[in-house]
PDB file of C-alpha atoms in Angstrom:
ATOM      1  CA  SER A   1      -4.404-314.974 -84.333  1.00  0.00           C
ATOM      2  CA  GLU A   2      -7.004-314.532 -81.590  1.00  0.00           C
ATOM      3  CA  ALA A   3      -7.150-318.277 -80.901  1.00  0.00           C
ATOM      4  CA  GLY A   4      -3.376-318.543 -80.783  1.00  0.00           C
ATOM      5  CA  GLU A   5      -3.156-315.679 -78.329  1.00  0.00           C
ATOM      6  CA  LEU A   6      -5.913-317.072 -76.103  1.00  0.00           C
ATOM      7  CA  LEU A   7      -4.141-320.433 -76.006  1.00  0.00           C
ATOM      8  CA  GLY A   8      -0.843-318.775 -75.203  1.00  0.00           C
ATOM      9  CA  LEU A   9       0.754-320.067 -78.397  1.00  0.00           C
ATOM     10  CA  MET A  10       1.705-316.746 -79.955  1.00  0.00           C
ATOM     11  CA  HIS A  11       1.191-313.010 -79.716  1.00  0.00           C
ATOM     12  CA  TYR A  12      -1.767-311.742 -81.750  1.00  0.00           C
ATOM     13  CA  MET A  13       0.510-309.731 -84.063  1.00  0.00           C
ATOM     14  CA  GLU A  14       2.794-312.713 -84.656  1.00  0.00           C
ATOM     15  CA  GLY A  15      -0.201-314.577 -86.034  1.00  0.00           C
ATOM     16  CA  LEU A  16      -1.110-311.721 -88.364  1.00  0.00           C
ATOM     17  CA  ARG A  17       2.509-311.429 -89.435  1.00  0.00           C
ATOM     18  CA  LEU A  18       2.285-314.875 -91.041  1.00  0.00           C
ATOM     19  CA  PHE A  19       0.283-313.200 -93.831  1.00  0.00           C
ATOM     20  CA  THR A  20       3.162-310.774 -94.338  1.00  0.00           C
ATOM     21  CA  VAL A  21       5.663-313.611 -94.704  1.00  0.00           C
ATOM     22  CA  ALA A  22       3.458-315.332 -97.268  1.00  0.00           C
ATOM     23  CA  GLU A  23       3.505-312.175 -99.417  1.00  0.00           C
ATOM     24  CA  LEU A  24       7.276-311.598 -99.433  1.00  0.00           C
ATOM     25  CA  VAL A  25       9.049-311.511-102.784  1.00  0.00           C
ATOM     26  CA  PRO A  26      12.829-311.300-103.374  1.00  0.00           C
ATOM     27  CA  PRO A  27      14.449-308.120-104.704  1.00  0.00           C
ATOM     28  CA  THR A  28      14.173-308.770-108.436  1.00  0.00           C
ATOM     29  CA  SER A  29      15.445-306.344-111.049  1.00  0.00           C
ATOM     30  CA  ASP A  30      13.705-305.931-114.404  1.00  0.00           C
ATOM     31  CA  GLU A  31      14.276-304.051-117.642  1.00  0.00           C
ATOM     32  CA  ASN A  32      13.228-300.759-116.024  1.00  0.00           C
ATOM     33  CA  VAL A  33      14.498-300.864-112.436  1.00  0.00           C
ATOM     34  CA  THR A  34      17.440-302.322-110.518  1.00  0.00           C
ATOM     35  CA  VAL A  35      16.218-303.580-107.126  1.00  0.00           C
ATOM     36  CA  THR A  36      18.454-304.428-104.162  1.00  0.00           C
ATOM     37  CA  ASP A  37      18.061-305.014-100.444  1.00  0.00           C
ATOM     38  CA  THR A  38      20.612-303.026 -98.474  1.00  0.00           C
ATOM     39  CA  GLU A  39      20.931-300.866 -95.360  1.00  0.00           C
ATOM     40  CA  PHE A  40      20.939-297.122 -94.827  1.00  0.00           C
ATOM     41  CA  SER A  41      22.079-295.984 -91.386  1.00  0.00           C
ATOM     42  CA  SER A  42      21.905-299.631 -90.188  1.00  0.00           C
ATOM     43  CA  VAL A  43      18.214-299.871 -91.157  1.00  0.00           C
ATOM     44  CA  PRO A  44      17.131-302.394 -93.849  1.00  0.00           C
ATOM     45  CA  VAL A  45      15.774-300.802 -97.032  1.00  0.00           C
ATOM     46  CA  ARG A  46      14.729-301.968-100.479  1.00  0.00           C
ATOM     47  CA  LEU A  47      16.322-299.685-103.042  1.00  0.00           C
ATOM     48  CA  TYR A  48      14.898-299.054-106.530  1.00  0.00           C
ATOM     49  CA  LEU A  49      17.133-297.409-109.131  1.00  0.00           C
ATOM     50  CA  PRO A  50      15.798-296.639-112.640  1.00  0.00           C
ATOM     51  CA  ARG A  51      17.790-298.098-115.524  1.00  0.00           C
ATOM     52  CA  LYS A  52      16.935-295.575-118.227  1.00  0.00           C
ATOM     53  CA  ALA A  53      19.169-292.555-118.722  1.00  0.00           C
ATOM     54  CA  PRO A  54      18.124-289.830-116.305  1.00  0.00           C
ATOM     55  CA  GLY A  55      18.630-286.793-118.520  1.00  0.00           C
ATOM     56  CA  GLY A  56      19.766-284.965-115.417  1.00  0.00           C
ATOM     57  CA  LEU A  57      19.217-285.540-111.723  1.00  0.00           C
ATOM     58  CA  ARG A  58      16.315-287.754-110.704  1.00  0.00           C
ATOM     59  CA  ARG A  59      13.405-287.344-108.336  1.00  0.00           C
ATOM     60  CA  ALA A  60      13.655-289.395-105.134  1.00  0.00           C
ATOM     61  CA  VAL A  61      10.973-290.789-102.822  1.00  0.00           C
ATOM     62  CA  LEU A  62      11.362-292.375 -99.391  1.00  0.00           C
ATOM     63  CA  TYR A  63       8.472-294.797 -98.855  1.00  0.00           C
ATOM     64  CA  PHE A  64       7.196-296.111 -95.505  1.00  0.00           C
ATOM     65  CA  HIS A  65       4.884-299.145 -95.633  1.00  0.00           C
ATOM     66  CA  GLY A  66       1.684-299.565 -93.630  1.00  0.00           C
ATOM     67  CA  GLY A  67       0.649-302.271 -91.200  1.00  0.00           C
ATOM     68  CA  GLY A  68      -0.258-300.508 -87.968  1.00  0.00           C
ATOM     69  CA  TRP A  69       3.419-300.180 -86.911  1.00  0.00           C
ATOM     70  CA  CYS A  70       3.184-303.939 -86.159  1.00  0.00           C
ATOM     71  CA  LEU A  71       3.001-305.594 -89.587  1.00  0.00           C
ATOM     72  CA  GLY A  72       4.172-305.124 -93.158  1.00  0.00           C
ATOM     73  CA  ASP A  73       7.399-305.284 -95.099  1.00  0.00           C
ATOM     74  CA  ALA A  74       8.926-303.416 -98.020  1.00  0.00           C
ATOM     75  CA  GLY A  75       9.315-306.815 -99.677  1.00  0.00           C
ATOM     76  CA  MET A  76       5.606-307.675 -99.687  1.00  0.00           C
ATOM     77  CA  ARG A  77       4.337-308.161-103.219  1.00  0.00           C
ATOM     78  CA  GLY A  78       1.893-305.253-103.087  1.00  0.00           C
ATOM     79  CA  TYR A  79       4.509-302.821-101.798  1.00  0.00           C
ATOM     80  CA  ASP A  80       7.169-304.079-104.183  1.00  0.00           C
ATOM     81  CA  LEU A  81       4.823-303.453-107.127  1.00  0.00           C
ATOM     82  CA  LEU A  82       3.813-300.031-105.822  1.00  0.00           C
ATOM     83  CA  THR A  83       7.338-298.734-105.194  1.00  0.00           C
ATOM     84  CA  ARG A  84       8.615-300.348-108.397  1.00  0.00           C
ATOM     85  CA  ARG A  85       6.007-298.400-110.386  1.00  0.00           C
ATOM     86  CA  ILE A  86       6.917-295.149-108.649  1.00  0.00           C
ATOM     87  CA  SER A  87      10.544-295.703-109.603  1.00  0.00           C
ATOM     88  CA  SER A  88       9.866-296.834-113.176  1.00  0.00           C
ATOM     89  CA  GLU A  89       7.136-294.382-114.183  1.00  0.00           C
ATOM     90  CA  LEU A  90       8.665-291.308-112.514  1.00  0.00           C
ATOM     91  CA  ASN A  91      12.286-292.242-113.254  1.00  0.00           C
ATOM     92  CA  ALA A  92      12.802-291.850-109.514  1.00  0.00           C
ATOM     93  CA  VAL A  93      15.122-293.299-106.900  1.00  0.00           C
ATOM     94  CA  VAL A  94      12.890-295.007-104.330  1.00  0.00           C
ATOM     95  CA  VAL A  95      13.980-296.050-100.845  1.00  0.00           C
ATOM     96  CA  SER A  96      11.406-298.336 -99.198  1.00  0.00           C
ATOM     97  CA  VAL A  97      12.177-298.650 -95.487  1.00  0.00           C
ATOM     98  CA  ASN A  98      11.871-301.769 -93.318  1.00  0.00           C
ATOM     99  CA  TYR A  99      11.548-300.110 -89.925  1.00  0.00           C
ATOM    100  CA  ARG A 100      11.335-302.097 -86.683  1.00  0.00           C
ATOM    101  CA  LEU A 101       7.886-303.361 -85.690  1.00  0.00           C
ATOM    102  CA  ALA A 102       5.793-303.533 -82.505  1.00  0.00           C
ATOM    103  CA  PRO A 103       5.227-305.204 -80.128  1.00  0.00           C
ATOM    104  CA  ARG A 104       8.899-306.166 -79.985  1.00  0.00           C
ATOM    105  CA  HIS A 105       9.843-302.558 -80.739  1.00  0.00           C
ATOM    106  CA  ARG A 106       7.441-299.879 -79.588  1.00  0.00           C
ATOM    107  CA  PHE A 107       7.209-296.135 -80.161  1.00  0.00           C
ATOM    108  CA  PRO A 108       9.409-294.303 -81.037  1.00  0.00           C
ATOM    109  CA  ALA A 109      11.504-297.067 -82.659  1.00  0.00           C
ATOM    110  CA  GLN A 110       9.536-296.968 -85.934  1.00  0.00           C
ATOM    111  CA  PHE A 111       9.881-293.214 -86.249  1.00  0.00           C
ATOM    112  CA  GLU A 112      13.556-293.327 -85.268  1.00  0.00           C
ATOM    113  CA  ASP A 113      14.260-295.812 -88.073  1.00  0.00           C
ATOM    114  CA  VAL A 114      12.502-293.928 -90.864  1.00  0.00           C
ATOM    115  CA  TYR A 115      13.927-290.612 -89.684  1.00  0.00           C
ATOM    116  CA  SER A 116      17.438-292.044 -89.508  1.00  0.00           C
ATOM    117  CA  VAL A 117      17.139-293.357 -93.081  1.00  0.00           C
ATOM    118  CA  THR A 118      15.742-290.032 -94.287  1.00  0.00           C
ATOM    119  CA  LYS A 119      18.550-288.000 -92.706  1.00  0.00           C
ATOM    120  CA  PHE A 120      21.128-290.385 -94.133  1.00  0.00           C
ATOM    121  CA  PHE A 121      19.666-290.193 -97.633  1.00  0.00           C
ATOM    122  CA  LEU A 122      19.358-286.397 -97.572  1.00  0.00           C
ATOM    123  CA  GLN A 123      23.114-285.975 -97.150  1.00  0.00           C
ATOM    124  CA  SER A 124      24.636-284.281-100.186  1.00  0.00           C
ATOM    125  CA  ALA A 125      27.135-287.090-100.781  1.00  0.00           C
ATOM    126  CA  VAL A 126      24.427-289.778-100.683  1.00  0.00           C
ATOM    127  CA  LEU A 127      22.118-287.850-102.995  1.00  0.00           C
ATOM    128  CA  ALA A 128      25.008-287.405-105.422  1.00  0.00           C
ATOM    129  CA  ARG A 129      25.864-291.126-105.256  1.00  0.00           C
ATOM    130  CA  TYR A 130      22.387-292.034-106.514  1.00  0.00           C
ATOM    131  CA  GLY A 131      21.917-289.097-108.855  1.00  0.00           C
ATOM    132  CA  ALA A 132      19.025-287.716-106.799  1.00  0.00           C
ATOM    133  CA  ASP A 133      17.984-284.093-107.194  1.00  0.00           C
ATOM    134  CA  PRO A 134      18.105-282.271-103.814  1.00  0.00           C
ATOM    135  CA  ALA A 135      15.335-279.989-105.076  1.00  0.00           C
ATOM    136  CA  ARG A 136      12.947-282.882-105.864  1.00  0.00           C
ATOM    137  CA  LEU A 137      12.715-285.062-102.772  1.00  0.00           C
ATOM    138  CA  GLY A 138       9.587-286.468-101.166  1.00  0.00           C
ATOM    139  CA  VAL A 139       8.343-288.792 -98.448  1.00  0.00           C
ATOM    140  CA  ALA A 140       5.370-291.098 -98.851  1.00  0.00           C
ATOM    141  CA  GLY A 141       3.549-293.778 -96.931  1.00  0.00           C
ATOM    142  CA  ASP A 142       0.240-295.516 -96.441  1.00  0.00           C
ATOM    143  CA  SER A 143      -1.718-296.009 -93.215  1.00  0.00           C
ATOM    144  CA  ALA A 144       0.842-296.218 -90.370  1.00  0.00           C
ATOM    145  CA  GLY A 145       3.470-295.333 -92.967  1.00  0.00           C
ATOM    146  CA  GLY A 146       1.496-292.182 -93.774  1.00  0.00           C
ATOM    147  CA  ASN A 147       1.716-291.313 -90.094  1.00  0.00           C
ATOM    148  CA  LEU A 148       5.490-291.780 -90.209  1.00  0.00           C
ATOM    149  CA  ALA A 149       5.822-289.740 -93.423  1.00  0.00           C
ATOM    150  CA  ALA A 150       3.883-286.833 -91.910  1.00  0.00           C
ATOM    151  CA  ALA A 151       5.991-287.011 -88.750  1.00  0.00           C
ATOM    152  CA  VAL A 152       9.245-287.030 -90.719  1.00  0.00           C
ATOM    153  CA  ALA A 153       8.139-283.989 -92.738  1.00  0.00           C
ATOM    154  CA  GLN A 154       7.391-282.110 -89.514  1.00  0.00           C
ATOM    155  CA  GLN A 155      10.564-283.136 -87.686  1.00  0.00           C
ATOM    156  CA  LEU A 156      12.859-282.165 -90.571  1.00  0.00           C
ATOM    157  CA  LEU A 157      11.733-278.553 -90.208  1.00  0.00           C
ATOM    158  CA  GLU A 158      13.074-278.470 -86.661  1.00  0.00           C
ATOM    159  CA  ASP A 159      16.348-280.301 -87.335  1.00  0.00           C
ATOM    160  CA  PRO A 160      19.284-277.875 -87.679  1.00  0.00           C
ATOM    161  CA  GLU A 161      21.477-280.681 -89.049  1.00  0.00           C
ATOM    162  CA  VAL A 162      19.344-281.075 -92.179  1.00  0.00           C
ATOM    163  CA  LYS A 163      19.860-278.439 -94.848  1.00  0.00           C
ATOM    164  CA  THR A 164      17.993-280.175 -97.681  1.00  0.00           C
ATOM    165  CA  LYS A 165      14.240-279.549 -97.781  1.00  0.00           C
ATOM    166  CA  LEU A 166      11.460-281.867 -98.860  1.00  0.00           C
ATOM    167  CA  LYS A 167       9.359-280.778-101.815  1.00  0.00           C
ATOM    168  CA  ALA A 168       6.422-283.146-101.337  1.00  0.00           C
ATOM    169  CA  GLN A 169       4.676-285.530 -98.974  1.00  0.00           C
ATOM    170  CA  VAL A 170       2.210-288.223-100.051  1.00  0.00           C
ATOM    171  CA  LEU A 171      -0.072-289.529 -97.300  1.00  0.00           C
ATOM    172  CA  ILE A 172      -2.209-292.498 -98.356  1.00  0.00           C
ATOM    173  CA  TYR A 173      -5.142-293.129 -95.984  1.00  0.00           C
ATOM    174  CA  PRO A 174      -2.862-292.048 -93.127  1.00  0.00           C
ATOM    175  CA  ALA A 175      -3.336-292.698 -89.403  1.00  0.00           C
ATOM    176  CA  LEU A 176      -2.798-289.222 -88.014  1.00  0.00           C
ATOM    177  CA  GLN A 177      -4.440-289.014 -84.620  1.00  0.00           C
ATOM    178  CA  ALA A 178      -5.271-291.122 -81.588  1.00  0.00           C
ATOM    179  CA  LEU A 179      -7.049-288.359 -79.703  1.00  0.00           C
ATOM    180  CA  ASP A 180     -10.553-289.341 -80.803  1.00  0.00           C
ATOM    181  CA  LEU A 181     -11.306-292.912 -81.861  1.00  0.00           C
ATOM    182  CA  ASP A 182     -15.042-292.250 -82.058  1.00  0.00           C
ATOM    183  CA  LEU A 183     -15.051-289.970 -85.098  1.00  0.00           C
ATOM    184  CA  PRO A 184     -17.809-290.518 -87.693  1.00  0.00           C
ATOM    185  CA  SER A 185     -15.413-292.547 -89.856  1.00  0.00           C
ATOM    186  CA  TYR A 186     -14.713-294.882 -86.928  1.00  0.00           C
ATOM    187  CA  ARG A 187     -18.425-295.337 -86.290  1.00  0.00           C
ATOM    188  CA  ASP A 188     -19.356-295.722 -89.961  1.00  0.00           C
ATOM    189  CA  ASN A 189     -16.670-298.327 -90.640  1.00  0.00           C
ATOM    190  CA  ALA A 190     -16.264-300.021 -87.270  1.00  0.00           C
ATOM    191  CA  ASP A 191     -16.687-303.522 -88.674  1.00  0.00           C
ATOM    192  CA  LYS A 192     -15.451-303.097 -92.243  1.00  0.00           C
ATOM    193  CA  PRO A 193     -12.878-305.593 -93.581  1.00  0.00           C
ATOM    194  CA  ILE A 194      -9.118-304.917 -93.778  1.00  0.00           C
ATOM    195  CA  LEU A 195      -9.133-302.410 -90.895  1.00  0.00           C
ATOM    196  CA  SER A 196     -11.870-302.580 -88.262  1.00  0.00           C
ATOM    197  CA  ARG A 197     -12.114-300.159 -85.358  1.00  0.00           C
ATOM    198  CA  SER A 198     -11.021-302.851 -82.911  1.00  0.00           C
ATOM    199  CA  LEU A 199      -7.949-303.700 -84.993  1.00  0.00           C
ATOM    200  CA  MET A 200      -6.975-300.025 -85.252  1.00  0.00           C
ATOM    201  CA  VAL A 201      -7.322-299.699 -81.478  1.00  0.00           C
ATOM    202  CA  ARG A 202      -5.090-302.748 -81.093  1.00  0.00           C
ATOM    203  CA  PHE A 203      -2.493-301.276 -83.456  1.00  0.00           C
ATOM    204  CA  TRP A 204      -2.364-297.955 -81.578  1.00  0.00           C
ATOM    205  CA  SER A 205      -2.128-299.640 -78.184  1.00  0.00           C
ATOM    206  CA  GLU A 206       0.602-302.095 -79.266  1.00  0.00           C
ATOM    207  CA  TYR A 207       2.538-299.181 -80.781  1.00  0.00           C
ATOM    208  CA  PHE A 208       2.466-297.200 -77.543  1.00  0.00           C
ATOM    209  CA  SER A 209       2.490-299.626 -74.624  1.00  0.00           C
ATOM    210  CA  PRO A 210       2.184-303.280 -73.529  1.00  0.00           C
ATOM    211  CA  ASP A 211      -0.304-302.228 -70.833  1.00  0.00           C
ATOM    212  CA  PRO A 212      -3.728-303.776 -71.660  1.00  0.00           C
ATOM    213  CA  ALA A 213      -5.362-300.938 -69.680  1.00  0.00           C
ATOM    214  CA  LEU A 214      -4.448-298.550 -72.496  1.00  0.00           C
ATOM    215  CA  ARG A 215      -6.230-300.755 -75.043  1.00  0.00           C
ATOM    216  CA  GLU A 216      -9.323-300.863 -72.840  1.00  0.00           C
ATOM    217  CA  ALA A 217      -9.277-297.084 -72.433  1.00  0.00           C
ATOM    218  CA  MET A 218      -8.812-296.512 -76.179  1.00  0.00           C
ATOM    219  CA  ALA A 219     -11.646-298.907 -76.970  1.00  0.00           C
ATOM    220  CA  SER A 220     -14.001-296.737 -74.903  1.00  0.00           C
ATOM    221  CA  ASN A 221     -12.421-293.482 -76.172  1.00  0.00           C
ATOM    222  CA  ARG A 222     -11.417-292.238 -72.719  1.00  0.00           C
ATOM    223  CA  HIS A 223      -7.638-292.429 -73.051  1.00  0.00           C
ATOM    224  CA  VAL A 224      -6.646-288.737 -73.447  1.00  0.00           C
ATOM    225  CA  PRO A 225      -7.887-285.319 -72.320  1.00  0.00           C
ATOM    226  CA  ALA A 226      -8.891-282.702 -74.875  1.00  0.00           C
ATOM    227  CA  GLY A 227      -5.990-280.683 -76.253  1.00  0.00           C
ATOM    228  CA  SER A 228      -4.510-278.965 -79.287  1.00  0.00           C
ATOM    229  CA  SER A 229      -1.245-278.868 -81.178  1.00  0.00           C
ATOM    230  CA  HIS A 230       0.639-276.423 -83.357  1.00  0.00           C
ATOM    231  CA  LEU A 231       1.197-277.179 -87.031  1.00  0.00           C
ATOM    232  CA  LEU A 232       4.319-275.907 -88.721  1.00  0.00           C
ATOM    233  CA  ARG A 233       4.730-274.927 -92.354  1.00  0.00           C
ATOM    234  CA  LEU A 234       5.281-278.073 -94.446  1.00  0.00           C
ATOM    235  CA  PRO A 235       5.957-279.223 -98.033  1.00  0.00           C
ATOM    236  CA  ALA A 236       3.134-279.625-100.529  1.00  0.00           C
ATOM    237  CA  ALA A 237       0.906-282.569 -99.665  1.00  0.00           C
ATOM    238  CA  TYR A 238      -1.171-285.162-101.461  1.00  0.00           C
ATOM    239  CA  ILE A 239      -3.643-286.895 -99.160  1.00  0.00           C
ATOM    240  CA  LEU A 240      -5.773-289.856-100.179  1.00  0.00           C
ATOM    241  CA  THR A 241      -8.792-290.803 -98.082  1.00  0.00           C
ATOM    242  CA  CYS A 242     -11.278-293.616 -98.644  1.00  0.00           C
ATOM    243  CA  GLN A 243     -14.972-293.563 -97.795  1.00  0.00           C
ATOM    244  CA  HIS A 244     -15.012-297.054 -96.284  1.00  0.00           C
ATOM    245  CA  ASP A 245     -12.142-296.524 -93.866  1.00  0.00           C
ATOM    246  CA  VAL A 246     -11.952-295.810 -90.134  1.00  0.00           C
ATOM    247  CA  LEU A 247      -9.071-293.406 -90.914  1.00  0.00           C
ATOM    248  CA  ARG A 248     -11.098-291.355 -93.412  1.00  0.00           C
ATOM    249  CA  ASP A 249     -11.563-288.412 -91.050  1.00  0.00           C
ATOM    250  CA  ASP A 250      -7.908-288.407 -89.957  1.00  0.00           C
ATOM    251  CA  GLY A 251      -6.817-287.509 -93.484  1.00  0.00           C
ATOM    252  CA  ALA A 252      -9.643-285.027 -94.078  1.00  0.00           C
ATOM    253  CA  MET A 253      -8.925-283.143 -90.867  1.00  0.00           C
ATOM    254  CA  TYR A 254      -5.193-283.024 -91.555  1.00  0.00           C
ATOM    255  CA  ALA A 255      -5.824-281.686 -95.058  1.00  0.00           C
ATOM    256  CA  ALA A 256      -7.921-278.887 -93.560  1.00  0.00           C
ATOM    257  CA  ARG A 257      -5.243-278.069 -90.986  1.00  0.00           C
ATOM    258  CA  LEU A 258      -2.508-277.988 -93.621  1.00  0.00           C
ATOM    259  CA  ARG A 259      -4.553-275.627 -95.786  1.00  0.00           C
ATOM    260  CA  ALA A 260      -5.150-273.380 -92.772  1.00  0.00           C
ATOM    261  CA  ALA A 261      -1.374-273.257 -92.263  1.00  0.00           C
ATOM    262  CA  GLY A 262      -0.862-272.180 -95.879  1.00  0.00           C
ATOM    263  CA  VAL A 263       0.416-275.536 -97.171  1.00  0.00           C
ATOM    264  CA  PRO A 264      -0.584-276.485-100.759  1.00  0.00           C
ATOM    265  CA  VAL A 265      -2.805-279.555-100.428  1.00  0.00           C
ATOM    266  CA  THR A 266      -4.438-281.918-102.892  1.00  0.00           C
ATOM    267  CA  HIS A 267      -7.020-284.030-101.082  1.00  0.00           C
ATOM    268  CA  GLN A 268      -8.381-286.922-103.124  1.00  0.00           C
ATOM    269  CA  HIS A 269     -11.368-288.655-101.555  1.00  0.00           C
ATOM    270  CA  ALA A 270     -12.325-291.987-103.125  1.00  0.00           C
ATOM    271  CA  GLN A 271     -16.014-292.714-102.483  1.00  0.00           C
ATOM    272  CA  ASP A 272     -15.739-296.309-103.688  1.00  0.00           C
ATOM    273  CA  ALA A 273     -12.510-297.241-101.894  1.00  0.00           C
ATOM    274  CA  PHE A 274     -11.539-298.967 -98.667  1.00  0.00           C
ATOM    275  CA  HIS A 275      -8.488-299.050 -96.425  1.00  0.00           C
ATOM    276  CA  GLY A 276      -5.540-300.782 -98.093  1.00  0.00           C
ATOM    277  CA  ALA A 277      -7.005-300.453-101.585  1.00  0.00           C
ATOM    278  CA  ILE A 278      -3.896-299.099-103.302  1.00  0.00           C
ATOM    279  CA  THR A 279      -1.877-302.311-102.866  1.00  0.00           C
ATOM    280  CA  PHE A 280      -4.205-304.718-104.738  1.00  0.00           C
ATOM    281  CA  LEU A 281      -2.122-304.491-107.900  1.00  0.00           C
ATOM    282  CA  ALA A 282      -1.662-308.083-109.088  1.00  0.00           C
ATOM    283  CA  TRP A 283      -3.527-311.338-109.596  1.00  0.00           C
ATOM    284  CA  PRO A 284      -5.322-312.970-107.798  1.00  0.00           C
ATOM    285  CA  LEU A 285      -6.351-309.820-105.903  1.00  0.00           C
ATOM    286  CA  GLU A 286      -5.872-307.250-108.657  1.00  0.00           C
ATOM    287  CA  LEU A 287      -8.415-304.426-108.685  1.00  0.00           C
ATOM    288  CA  ALA A 288      -8.994-301.703-111.273  1.00  0.00           C
ATOM    289  CA  LEU A 289      -9.637-299.433-108.286  1.00  0.00           C
ATOM    290  CA  SER A 290      -6.068-299.973-107.036  1.00  0.00           C
ATOM    291  CA  HIS A 291      -4.546-298.991-110.365  1.00  0.00           C
ATOM    292  CA  ARG A 292      -6.792-295.917-110.541  1.00  0.00           C
ATOM    293  CA  LEU A 293      -5.716-294.726-107.093  1.00  0.00           C
ATOM    294  CA  LEU A 294      -2.033-295.317-107.802  1.00  0.00           C
ATOM    295  CA  ASN A 295      -2.251-293.587-111.185  1.00  0.00           C
ATOM    296  CA  ALA A 296      -3.759-290.501-109.548  1.00  0.00           C
ATOM    297  CA  CYS A 297      -0.950-290.474-107.014  1.00  0.00           C
ATOM    298  CA  LEU A 298       1.681-290.856-109.741  1.00  0.00           C
ATOM    299  CA  ASP A 299       0.104-288.024-111.762  1.00  0.00           C
ATOM    300  CA  TRP A 300       0.345-285.713-108.739  1.00  0.00           C
ATOM    301  CA  LEU A 301       3.990-286.647-108.166  1.00  0.00           C
ATOM    302  CA  ARG A 302       4.821-285.955-111.826  1.00  0.00           C
ATOM    303  CA  GLU A 303       3.474-282.440-111.468  1.00  0.00           C
ATOM    304  CA  ASN A 304       4.671-281.639-107.963  1.00  0.00           C
ATOM    305  CA  LEU A 305       7.986-283.445-107.449  1.00  0.00           C
TER     306      LEU A 305
END
């Protein structure tokens, strides 16, 4: 990717996106779940509908994939397996959203897409169409998708058009702040695989602006003045952080802020895990660690959604 960009052959993110394409799998139904690619509010989604009798209304989860707002796809094998298991094991309707990606589409396009899908799905008629329980709805996402899930949960509280409330939010090693990119987790894991500090800086800068000056400022941690923000009351949260991850402190700090605001929080910190670990669910990159992390997440959803 770096060589291609230096030679003027392709944008850096276009090179990385080739890995995404190699991982794509078609929407394939099985004995437990019916899987289709469709659109909600003109945004592509992969929809998972359980086949077994519901015994009443079902849980529903809107899932937002990771990839630094620049990469990723709901149809990647790791995400397809993850969302398929959520649907099958929780007997839940799952909507996995293919939001627009940077650098072609920058902030706030990604948020606009996931929020538009969420508002569409939360309509009473749509929930009824899919047998989803309006009292058991959640948002979830990993990495950049965790950022989008947290943002959707906050924005829904301020939207007078939305009457249905979320019950849960699941934030898997989420990217939650760009104010300080020199936190201990950034220093400890600056050169770790999957997500280095330099790659995270690149993701943030591509998400916000094409100006290379922003990337240079973020790399030296001099891009914003000190400030604070107000946190509103939110649905119960499950936050996963990993020791070997530049985003470790983002999740830990957000968990503390949610608790301070009176929000029920379960913060799972995995000492032996790294960024992206939850998607290594199948051969040749299958890890027992990935199944353990996903099982813990599923257990929380069973109890709280």
